[in-house]
Short mmCIF file of C-alpha atoms in Angstrom, two decimals:
data_model
loop_
_atom_site.label_atom_id
_atom_site.label_comp_id
_atom_site.label_asym_id
_atom_site.label_seq_id
_atom_site.Cartn_x
_atom_site.Cartn_y
_atom_site.Cartn_z
CA MET A 222 -0.18 -0.20 -0.06
CA LEU A 223 2.50 2.39 -1.13
CA PHE A 224 0.03 4.86 -2.87
CA THR A 225 -2.09 5.59 0.35
CA PRO A 226 -0.10 8.30 1.47
CA THR A 227 -0.47 9.98 -1.80
CA VAL A 228 -4.34 9.42 -2.12
CA VAL A 229 -4.42 10.96 1.09
CA LYS A 230 -2.51 13.95 0.40
CA ASN A 231 -4.21 14.66 -3.01
CA LEU A 232 -7.43 14.40 -1.16
CA LEU A 233 -6.74 16.94 1.40
CA LYS A 234 -5.14 19.73 -0.83
CA LYS A 235 -6.72 22.14 -2.86
CA PRO A 236 -6.74 21.16 -7.06
CA ALA A 237 -3.39 21.77 -8.35
CA THR A 238 -4.90 23.34 -11.67
CA ARG A 239 -7.40 26.17 -12.50
CA LYS A 240 -10.76 26.09 -14.07
CA TYR A 241 -9.15 28.40 -16.91
CA PRO A 242 -12.19 30.34 -18.27
CA PHE A 243 -13.45 31.06 -15.37
CA VAL A 244 -10.25 31.72 -13.08
CA VAL A 245 -7.96 33.52 -14.84
CA ARG A 246 -4.33 34.24 -13.27
CA ASP A 247 -2.96 37.95 -13.20
CA PRO A 248 0.00 38.54 -15.61
CA PHE A 249 3.37 38.26 -14.32
CA PRO A 250 5.66 41.31 -14.09
CA ALA A 251 6.96 42.58 -17.40
CA PHE A 252 4.89 40.17 -19.10
CA ARG A 253 4.55 40.82 -22.96
CA GLY A 254 1.25 40.11 -24.88
CA GLU A 255 -0.72 41.51 -27.53
CA LEU A 256 1.15 43.73 -29.83
CA LEU A 257 -0.81 47.22 -30.48
CA ILE A 258 0.22 49.95 -32.51
CA ASP A 259 -0.64 53.83 -32.67
CA ILE A 260 -0.82 54.38 -36.47
CA GLU A 261 -1.06 58.20 -36.31
CA LYS A 262 2.55 58.30 -34.34
CA CYS A 263 3.86 55.48 -37.08
CA ILE A 264 6.29 57.36 -39.67
CA PHE A 265 6.47 53.86 -41.64
CA CYS A 266 10.30 53.81 -41.45
CA GLY A 267 10.15 50.02 -41.27
CA MET A 268 12.77 49.44 -38.25
CA CYS A 269 10.20 47.26 -36.53
CA SER A 270 10.13 44.81 -39.69
CA ARG A 271 13.70 44.88 -39.71
CA LYS A 272 14.71 43.81 -36.19
CA CYS A 273 11.77 41.44 -36.15
CA PRO A 274 13.35 38.03 -35.48
CA SER A 275 10.34 35.85 -36.68
CA GLN A 276 9.37 38.59 -39.84
CA CYS A 277 5.88 38.63 -39.16
CA ILE A 278 5.81 42.66 -39.67
CA THR A 279 5.73 44.10 -43.06
CA VAL A 280 5.63 48.14 -43.69
CA ASP A 281 4.72 49.43 -46.82
CA LYS A 282 5.68 53.19 -46.83
CA GLU A 283 4.17 54.15 -49.92
CA LYS A 284 0.45 52.37 -49.54
CA GLY A 285 0.71 54.01 -45.65
CA THR A 286 0.04 50.36 -44.40
CA TRP A 287 1.58 48.11 -41.29
CA THR A 288 0.92 44.53 -41.17
CA CYS A 289 1.38 41.89 -38.55
CA GLU A 290 0.63 38.04 -38.97
CA VAL A 291 -0.32 37.70 -35.16
CA GLY A 292 0.27 33.58 -35.48
CA ALA A 293 3.73 34.42 -36.39
CA CYS A 294 4.58 36.73 -33.89
CA ILE A 295 6.69 35.25 -30.81
CA SER A 296 5.92 38.72 -28.61
CA CYS A 297 9.47 39.12 -28.03
CA GLY A 298 9.33 42.95 -28.13
CA TYR A 299 12.18 43.74 -30.30
CA CYS A 300 10.09 45.71 -32.53
CA VAL A 301 8.56 47.69 -29.58
CA ASP A 302 12.24 48.87 -28.38
CA THR A 303 13.46 49.50 -31.61
CA CYS A 304 10.53 51.81 -32.76
CA PRO A 305 11.95 55.38 -32.95
CA THR A 306 8.64 57.01 -32.51
CA LYS A 307 7.45 54.82 -29.75
CA CYS A 308 4.08 54.00 -31.75
CA LEU A 309 4.28 50.39 -30.69
CA SER A 310 3.25 48.56 -27.27
CA MET A 311 2.33 45.49 -25.78
CA LYS A 312 -0.74 44.76 -23.66
CA ASP A 313 -0.29 42.28 -20.72
CA VAL A 314 -3.15 40.21 -22.12
CA HIS A 315 -2.77 37.01 -24.12
CA ARG A 316 -4.53 37.06 -27.61
CA GLY A 317 -7.43 34.58 -27.56
CA PRO A 318 -7.29 31.15 -29.36
CA SER A 319 -8.47 31.05 -33.14
CA THR A 320 -8.86 28.55 -35.54
CA GLU A 321 -7.64 30.90 -38.47
CA PRO A 322 -4.66 32.59 -38.94
CA VAL A 323 -5.10 36.23 -37.92
CA THR A 324 -3.60 39.09 -39.71
CA MET A 325 -3.52 42.92 -38.41
CA VAL A 326 -3.80 45.24 -40.96
CA GLU A 327 -3.59 49.25 -40.06
CA GLN A 328 -3.76 52.04 -42.68
CA GLY A 329 -2.48 55.40 -42.14
CA THR A 330 -1.03 58.12 -43.86
CA PRO A 331 2.86 58.43 -44.23
CA PRO A 332 4.80 61.32 -43.36
CA LYS A 333 5.50 63.59 -46.48
CA PRO A 334 9.34 63.87 -47.09
CA LYS A 335 11.50 66.73 -45.53
CA LYS A 336 14.54 66.38 -47.59
CA LYS A 337 13.17 68.07 -50.66
CA ALA A 338 12.27 71.08 -48.81
CA ALA A 339 15.37 71.20 -46.51
CA ALA A 340 17.86 70.51 -49.19
CA LYS A 341 15.99 73.55 -51.02
CA LYS A 342 16.64 75.97 -48.09
CA GLU A 343 20.21 74.62 -47.65
CA ALA A 344 20.97 75.44 -51.25
CA ALA A 345 20.01 78.98 -51.12
CA PRO A 346 22.16 80.17 -48.37
CA LYS A 347 25.22 78.26 -49.80
CA ALA A 348 25.11 79.65 -52.96
CA GLU A 349 25.04 83.00 -51.29
CA GLU A 350 28.08 82.25 -48.89
CA ALA A 351 30.11 81.38 -51.56
CA PRO A 352 30.73 84.88 -52.70
CA LYS A 353 31.42 86.06 -49.40
CA GLU A 354 34.22 83.44 -48.60
CA GLU A 355 35.65 84.65 -51.91
CA ALA A 356 35.55 88.21 -50.87
CA LYS A 357 37.36 87.27 -47.67
CA ALA A 358 39.88 85.24 -49.08
CA GLU A 359 40.92 88.19 -51.19
CA ASP A 360 41.11 90.33 -48.11
CA LYS A 361 43.73 88.20 -46.36
CA PRO A 362 47.38 88.54 -47.15
CA ALA A 363 49.11 85.65 -48.52
CA PRO A 364 50.93 83.24 -45.84
CA LYS A 365 54.54 83.93 -45.88
CA LYS A 366 56.74 81.17 -47.34
CA LYS A 367 59.59 79.87 -44.94
CA ALA A 368 62.98 79.59 -46.01
CA ALA A 369 64.47 76.37 -46.54
CA PRO A 370 67.02 75.15 -43.93
CA LYS A 371 70.66 75.30 -45.27
CA LYS A 372 72.77 72.05 -45.58
CA LYS A 373 76.10 71.83 -43.66
CA LYS A 374 79.19 70.56 -45.75
#
């Protein structure tokens, strides 16, 4: 009767499992769960898709779409850490089970390029500065030449 002490212990203790749908455990500290995006803050740089180890995120800057295949996401949080605008976050809740693949598609408006406007502004002052630099160069006296050292014989 080696099993009698084990049977008695199991009868006197609480059950080892929870009745999951009815009793849900609180998430652990620093739990990484469901991926969320604030599409209004997103600049569609694609940094999240480049850093994602499972390659579940795709970003299309021209169309302004951000797509995540939820079933492929491993909830590592690299995308959240590397996002320059901090538009990605993780909610501390698991996504519910599903029988079909789920894909999150977010549509936003990509920011307008600032390089062209900045390049035009920078080109105008440089054109004006060039004649001033030439005038300053003309005003300066020519540098004196040093005499060559004499050789000993």
